[in-house]
Amino acid sequence: MYPTREEAWEILTEYNKDEHLIKHGLTVEGVMRHFANLYDGNPDEWGVVGLLHDVDYELYPEEHCKKTIEILEGKGIDNEVIHAIISHGYGLVNDVKPETDMEKVLYTIDELTGLITAAAIMRPSKSVLDITVKSVKKKYKSKGFAAGVNREVIENGCEMLGKELNEIIEETILGMREVAEEIGLKGDL
């Protein structure tokens, strides 16, 4: 089964209560939907993968991506969806390499959305609506800023996609703007 958005939401909120993790799931969902349109993908399918990508993280952080398999198989979710989701842990928690465009995008933007969120929160507007590639790139280069963000993963993902970092940052910002209100980054604008 390929879950509907509503089914994915139910699964996500069954295993996640932390507001930040839920907002992160919504952020990645929005960005994945945006990128689906750029890659002639199905926005609903890409969005579901984005929404569920950290389904196991709150309850099983030490078994991240491993428990995802158990949880989603138990819900009757297709292996294609499970593979797409767990591939974002490539080189970090598993050796499941991203193969499709959807998987490569998820791998690339997961960490990047965290950095852009942190950069937006630091702005006077507290918004992604007025953030620029240049300001994100400045924060990106500062290793002390959002130190938990794995920049190597983002760079490897850009390489997998054959895209420049600036382009990926720009499209990620655009995707986040589409869900700015839902993720609490509309700010005062």
Rosetta silent file (secondary structure, phi, psi, omega in degrees, C-alpha in Angstrom):
SEQUENCE: MYPTREEAWEILTEYNKDEHLIKHGLTVEGVMRHFANLYDGNPDEWGVVGLLHDVDYELYPEEHCKKTIEILEGKGIDNEVIHAIISHGYGLVNDVKPETDMEKVLYTIDELTGLITAAAIMRPSKSVLDITVKSVKKKYKSKGFAAGVNREVIENGCEMLGKELNEIIEETILGMREVAEEIGLKGDL
SCORE:     score description
SCORE:     0.000 S_00000001
   1 L     0.000  137.147  170.612    0.000    0.000    0.000 S_00000001
   2 L   -99.839  112.716 -173.095    1.071    3.532   -0.785 S_00000001
   3 L   -66.548  149.275  170.992   -0.471    5.526    2.066 S_00000001
   4 L   -72.733  171.440  177.496   -2.622    8.577    1.470 S_00000001
   5 H   -62.055  -41.544 -179.284   -1.550   11.836    3.040 S_00000001
   6 H   -64.436  -42.375  177.831   -4.171   11.320    5.759 S_00000001
   7 H   -64.707  -40.650  178.322   -2.926    7.790    6.502 S_00000001
   8 H   -63.470  -41.023  178.813    0.669    9.040    6.621 S_00000001
   9 H   -61.465  -43.593  178.639   -0.352   11.815    9.026 S_00000001
  10 H   -61.244  -42.124  178.946   -2.041    9.269   11.309 S_00000001
  11 H   -65.891  -46.668 -179.579    1.086    7.100   11.327 S_00000001
  12 H   -57.259  -48.686 -175.042    3.386   10.074   11.950 S_00000001
  13 H   -77.685  -15.986  172.472    1.317   11.392   14.855 S_00000001
  14 H   -69.566  -36.522 -175.614    0.887    7.925   16.345 S_00000001
  15 H  -103.042   -7.278 -177.594    4.667    7.662   16.768 S_00000001
  16 L  -134.409  126.655  177.211    5.556   11.342   17.203 S_00000001
  17 L  -115.621  -19.924 -177.419    4.223   13.828   19.753 S_00000001
  18 L   -67.530  123.525 -176.805    7.133   16.295   19.745 S_00000001
  19 H   -58.120  -38.885 -178.474    6.048   19.509   18.017 S_00000001
  20 H   -67.008  -40.741  178.381    9.489   20.102   16.483 S_00000001
  21 H   -67.695  -37.488  177.683    9.641   16.635   14.920 S_00000001
  22 H   -66.536  -44.459  177.829    6.126   17.017   13.547 S_00000001
  23 H   -63.288  -36.678  177.261    6.985   20.440   12.077 S_00000001
  24 H   -63.307  -43.253  176.759   10.156   18.950   10.601 S_00000001
  25 H   -59.527  -42.549  178.354    8.055   16.226    8.959 S_00000001
  26 H   -66.229  -37.400  178.174    5.695   18.879    7.566 S_00000001
  27 H   -63.478  -50.867 -178.742    8.662   20.923    6.342 S_00000001
  28 H   -64.238  -37.583  175.630   10.243   17.982    4.533 S_00000001
  29 H   -57.769  -48.932 -178.936    6.836   17.029    3.123 S_00000001
  30 H   -60.998  -42.828 -179.853    6.396   20.527    1.671 S_00000001
  31 H   -68.254  -39.833  178.197    9.872   20.598    0.177 S_00000001
  32 H   -63.375  -40.515  177.362    9.460   17.098   -1.274 S_00000001
  33 H   -61.050  -42.290  178.824    6.172   18.138   -2.916 S_00000001
  34 H   -61.064  -48.399 -178.943    7.954   21.153   -4.416 S_00000001
  35 H   -67.842  -30.535  177.961   10.809   19.035   -5.777 S_00000001
  36 H   -56.651  -40.588  179.141    8.365   16.426   -7.132 S_00000001
  37 H   -66.449  -31.851  179.132    7.104   19.057   -9.549 S_00000001
  38 H   -74.016  -26.811 -176.093   10.658   19.816  -10.675 S_00000001
  39 L  -108.806   16.600 -178.323   11.378   16.125  -11.320 S_00000001
  40 L    54.775   35.640  177.131    8.016   15.175  -12.878 S_00000001
  41 L   -94.576  175.502  177.464    7.262   13.103   -9.792 S_00000001
  42 L   -89.432  111.406 -177.189    3.961   12.565   -8.014 S_00000001
  43 H   -57.229  -33.609  179.641    3.725   15.284   -5.330 S_00000001
  44 H   -66.965  -44.075  179.533    1.425   13.132   -3.173 S_00000001
  45 H   -66.751  -46.523  179.465    3.857   10.198   -3.174 S_00000001
  46 H   -62.414  -39.809 -179.643    6.908   12.392   -2.628 S_00000001
  47 H   -63.172  -42.978  178.804    5.064   14.284    0.126 S_00000001
  48 H   -60.941  -42.830  178.357    4.135   11.090    1.992 S_00000001
  49 H   -61.924  -42.707  177.811    7.769    9.960    1.928 S_00000001
  50 H   -64.287  -43.252 -178.741    8.826   13.356    3.296 S_00000001
  51 H   -62.814  -40.162 -174.950    6.168   13.351    5.987 S_00000001
  52 H   -92.125    0.671 -168.959    7.078    9.859    7.221 S_00000001
  53 L   -60.467  -28.018  179.665   10.866   10.042    6.856 S_00000001
  54 L  -113.719   29.397 -174.122   11.526   10.360   10.616 S_00000001
  55 L   -54.143  -33.036 -176.991    8.566    8.282   11.828 S_00000001
  56 L   -94.232   -4.618 -167.481   10.744    6.238   14.192 S_00000001
  57 L   -67.469  -40.363 -176.743   13.029    9.007   15.433 S_00000001
  58 L   -65.510  -45.058 -175.825   11.190   10.192   18.546 S_00000001
  59 L   -85.984  -28.575 -173.427   10.709    6.733   20.088 S_00000001
  60 L  -134.427   57.609 -176.764   13.773    4.960   18.676 S_00000001
  61 H   -59.466  -31.110  179.898   16.565    7.492   17.980 S_00000001
  62 H   -77.158  -14.762 -179.655   19.247    4.826   18.419 S_00000001
  63 H  -119.311   28.178 -176.636   17.511    2.599   15.865 S_00000001
  64 L   -54.946  134.147 -177.383   16.603    5.353   13.391 S_00000001
  65 L    78.266  -26.117  177.239   15.622    3.988    9.971 S_00000001
  66 H   -78.122  -46.192  178.794   15.774    0.431   11.307 S_00000001
  67 H   -68.959  -25.407  176.859   12.544    0.711   13.326 S_00000001
  68 H   -54.972  -43.302 -179.398   10.953    2.496   10.359 S_00000001
  69 H   -57.695  -51.185 -178.745   10.984   -0.808    8.485 S_00000001
  70 H   -60.808  -46.882 -178.552    9.202   -2.611   11.316 S_00000001
  71 H   -61.428  -50.130 -173.535    6.657    0.182   11.853 S_00000001
  72 H   -75.916  -34.778  174.125    5.750    0.637    8.191 S_00000001
  73 H   -62.228  -38.075  177.870    5.742   -3.051    7.282 S_00000001
  74 H   -63.970  -21.970  178.146    3.334   -3.505   10.196 S_00000001
  75 L   -95.447    0.952  179.259    1.064   -0.929    8.565 S_00000001
  76 L    78.129   21.333 -178.620    1.194   -2.706    5.203 S_00000001
  77 L   -76.564  139.574 -179.686    3.226    0.040    3.510 S_00000001
  78 L   -57.519  145.238  176.535    4.895   -0.837    0.183 S_00000001
  79 H   -59.596  -31.871  178.507    8.590   -1.683    0.199 S_00000001
  80 H   -59.590  -42.672  179.574    9.132    1.073   -2.379 S_00000001
  81 H   -68.182  -45.064 -179.145    7.977    3.664    0.175 S_00000001
  82 H   -61.626  -45.454  178.839   10.016    2.088    2.966 S_00000001
  83 H   -59.831  -44.252 -179.490   13.170    1.989    0.816 S_00000001
  84 H   -59.230  -43.594 -177.987   12.693    5.642   -0.149 S_00000001
  85 H   -67.960  -49.668 -174.420   12.341    6.641    3.493 S_00000001
  86 H   -72.658  -17.304  179.472   15.226    4.646    4.944 S_00000001
  87 H   -67.428  -15.954  178.102   17.607    5.722    2.158 S_00000001
  88 H   -71.932  -10.666  176.573   17.847    9.165    3.790 S_00000001
  89 H   -92.890    9.263 -176.409   19.974    7.476    6.466 S_00000001
  90 E   -55.544  127.501  177.282   22.610    6.423    3.922 S_00000001
  91 L    78.804   -8.946 -179.999   26.112    6.584    5.359 S_00000001
  92 L  -107.515  -51.760 -178.060   24.771    7.732    8.734 S_00000001
  93 L  -128.767   -4.625  178.854   22.722    4.848   10.105 S_00000001
  94 E  -158.100 -179.987  178.012   22.588    2.382    7.205 S_00000001
  95 L  -117.669   28.644  178.085   24.021    1.507    3.789 S_00000001
  96 L   -85.358  100.883 -173.839   20.748    1.878    1.837 S_00000001
  97 L   -76.981  134.648  174.214   21.869    4.127   -1.003 S_00000001
  98 L   -62.586  128.643 -176.941   19.424    6.622   -2.501 S_00000001
  99 L  -114.335  -44.038 -177.650   18.703    5.457   -6.058 S_00000001
 100 L   -86.294  166.583  175.746   15.683    7.341   -7.411 S_00000001
 101 H   -57.851  -42.825  179.838   15.361   11.103   -7.794 S_00000001
 102 H   -57.697  -45.807 -178.531   12.878   11.088   -4.894 S_00000001
 103 H   -66.343  -40.843  179.467   15.354    9.293   -2.640 S_00000001
 104 H   -65.425  -39.718  178.417   18.257   11.546   -3.632 S_00000001
 105 H   -65.135  -47.371  179.446   16.193   14.669   -2.966 S_00000001
 106 H   -57.385  -46.515  179.109   15.079   13.423    0.463 S_00000001
 107 H   -56.862  -40.855 -175.229   18.669   12.550    1.369 S_00000001
 108 H   -75.933  -43.020 -169.801   19.826   16.023    0.299 S_00000001
 109 H   -90.950  -15.028 -178.742   17.137   18.262    1.749 S_00000001
 110 H   -55.352  -56.011  179.853   16.497   16.594    5.115 S_00000001
 111 H   -67.178  -38.695 -176.503   19.516   18.198    6.788 S_00000001
 112 H   -63.159  -37.776  178.967   19.221   21.378    4.714 S_00000001
 113 H   -62.169  -34.253  176.952   15.682   22.095    5.926 S_00000001
 114 H   -64.500  -42.599  179.210   17.022   22.063    9.481 S_00000001
 115 H   -66.314  -43.454 -179.858   19.678   24.628    8.632 S_00000001
 116 H   -66.147  -38.979  176.565   17.208   26.877    6.785 S_00000001
 117 H   -59.862  -47.880  179.677   14.744   26.612    9.682 S_00000001
 118 H   -61.207  -41.462  179.570   17.469   27.655   12.132 S_00000001
 119 H   -65.425  -39.864 -179.595   18.509   30.539    9.860 S_00000001
 120 H   -66.084  -40.717 -178.891   14.903   31.724    9.500 S_00000001
 121 H   -63.680  -30.144 -179.860   14.315   31.660   13.259 S_00000001
 122 H   -76.690  -15.684 -177.658   17.369   33.915   13.726 S_00000001
 123 L   -74.519  151.378  175.482   15.973   36.546   11.365 S_00000001
 124 L   -56.127  -34.688 -178.462   14.078   39.540   12.782 S_00000001
 125 L   -78.405  -19.218 -174.726   11.045   38.404   10.755 S_00000001
 126 L    53.515   42.794 -172.158   11.338   34.765   11.958 S_00000001
 127 L  -137.898  149.938  170.550   10.233   33.832    8.448 S_00000001
 128 L   -89.506   -5.847 -175.784   11.306   31.863    5.379 S_00000001
 129 L   -71.370  -23.542 -179.426    9.337   34.311    3.222 S_00000001
 130 L  -118.791    9.453  179.987   12.182   36.843    3.157 S_00000001
 131 L   -78.651  148.455 -177.928   15.212   34.574    3.541 S_00000001
 132 L  -118.726  161.178  175.642   17.715   34.500    0.688 S_00000001
 133 H   -58.689  -42.329 -178.188   20.146   31.956   -0.701 S_00000001
 134 H   -59.640  -44.061 -178.908   22.966   34.339    0.190 S_00000001
 135 H   -69.739  -36.415  176.705   21.968   34.538    3.867 S_00000001
 136 H   -66.620  -42.234 -178.435   21.534   30.754    4.102 S_00000001
 137 H   -62.441  -37.557  178.163   24.887   30.208    2.395 S_00000001
 138 H   -62.865  -44.566  178.011   26.563   32.528    4.926 S_00000001
 139 H   -66.837  -38.362 -179.754   25.100   30.493    7.804 S_00000001
 140 H   -58.473  -41.517 -177.380   25.987   27.254    5.976 S_00000001
 141 H   -72.866  -20.682  178.755   29.663   28.252    5.844 S_00000001
 142 L   -84.380  102.521 -174.837   29.707   28.991    9.584 S_00000001
 143 L   -61.735  -24.596  178.991   30.440   25.565   11.079 S_00000001
 144 L   -77.119  -20.100 -179.863   29.314   26.750   14.515 S_00000001
 145 L   -83.240  130.126 -178.401   25.847   27.638   13.236 S_00000001
 146 L    46.296   55.166 -173.701   23.407   24.715   13.384 S_00000001
 147 L   -59.069  -23.808  179.433   26.409   22.541   14.180 S_00000001
 148 L   -75.648  -10.570 -179.877   24.260   19.399   14.191 S_00000001
 149 L   -78.161  123.998 -178.177   23.504   19.799   10.488 S_00000001
 150 L   -84.239   98.174 -177.215   25.646   17.408    8.477 S_00000001
 151 H   -68.409  -29.022  178.547   26.888   19.556    5.618 S_00000001
 152 H   -62.627  -39.453  177.180   28.728   16.617    4.054 S_00000001
 153 H   -61.181  -46.048 -179.668   25.387   14.842    3.529 S_00000001
 154 H   -60.050  -45.860 -179.079   23.975   17.933    1.800 S_00000001
 155 H   -65.840  -41.445  176.518   27.034   18.193   -0.450 S_00000001
 156 H   -62.022  -40.251  178.462   26.970   14.460   -1.260 S_00000001
 157 H   -63.393  -42.606  177.463   23.282   14.795   -2.092 S_00000001
 158 H   -59.456  -41.898  178.628   23.931   17.726   -4.432 S_00000001
 159 H   -63.362  -44.302  177.772   26.554   15.613   -6.163 S_00000001
 160 H   -58.091  -39.301 -178.135   24.123   12.668   -6.481 S_00000001
 161 H   -81.939  -13.686 -176.481   21.559   15.009   -8.041 S_00000001
 162 L    69.052   33.347 -177.460   24.121   16.720  -10.269 S_00000001
 163 L  -122.500  153.679  175.897   23.026   20.107   -8.893 S_00000001
 164 L   -78.714  148.873  179.579   24.840   23.060   -7.410 S_00000001
 165 H   -55.067  -44.594 -178.571   24.358   23.784   -3.706 S_00000001
 166 H   -58.072  -40.174  179.917   22.917   27.250   -4.429 S_00000001
 167 H   -66.257  -42.175  179.380   20.199   25.750   -6.637 S_00000001
 168 H   -66.028  -41.414  176.687   19.252   23.172   -4.000 S_00000001
 169 H   -60.191  -47.551 -178.393   19.151   25.865   -1.304 S_00000001
 170 H   -59.227  -48.013 -178.301   16.955   28.076   -3.500 S_00000001
 171 H   -68.369  -33.205  177.215   14.473   25.308   -4.327 S_00000001
 172 H   -66.771  -42.471  175.547   14.384   24.168   -0.688 S_00000001
 173 H   -59.514  -46.151 -179.462   13.554   27.716    0.418 S_00000001
 174 H   -60.604  -41.559  177.256   10.806   27.892   -2.215 S_00000001
 175 H   -63.628  -39.504  179.201    9.370   24.588   -0.991 S_00000001
 176 H   -68.746  -33.718  178.151    9.439   25.788    2.607 S_00000001
 177 H   -62.828  -32.694 -178.704    7.677   29.010    1.631 S_00000001
 178 H   -65.310  -23.134 -179.837    4.776   26.958    0.286 S_00000001
 179 L  -121.839   21.648 -173.509    4.157   25.601    3.815 S_00000001
 180 L   -54.420  -43.769 -178.772    5.489   28.567    5.826 S_00000001
 181 L   -67.117  -44.609 -177.879    2.315   29.065    7.838 S_00000001
 182 L   -61.984  -33.784 -177.137    1.881   25.360    8.592 S_00000001
 183 L   -97.016    4.374  176.088    5.472   25.026    9.854 S_00000001
 184 L    76.849   25.267 -179.673    5.415   28.261   11.871 S_00000001
 185 L  -120.863   29.879  174.472    7.866   30.164    9.674 S_00000001
 186 L   -83.597  -26.157  176.881    5.594   32.784    8.186 S_00000001
 187 L    62.396 -143.935 -176.962    6.721   35.200   10.872 S_00000001
 188 L   -94.279    5.918 -175.732    5.459   38.765   10.844 S_00000001
 189 L   -86.727    0.000    0.000    5.313   38.996    7.056 S_00000001
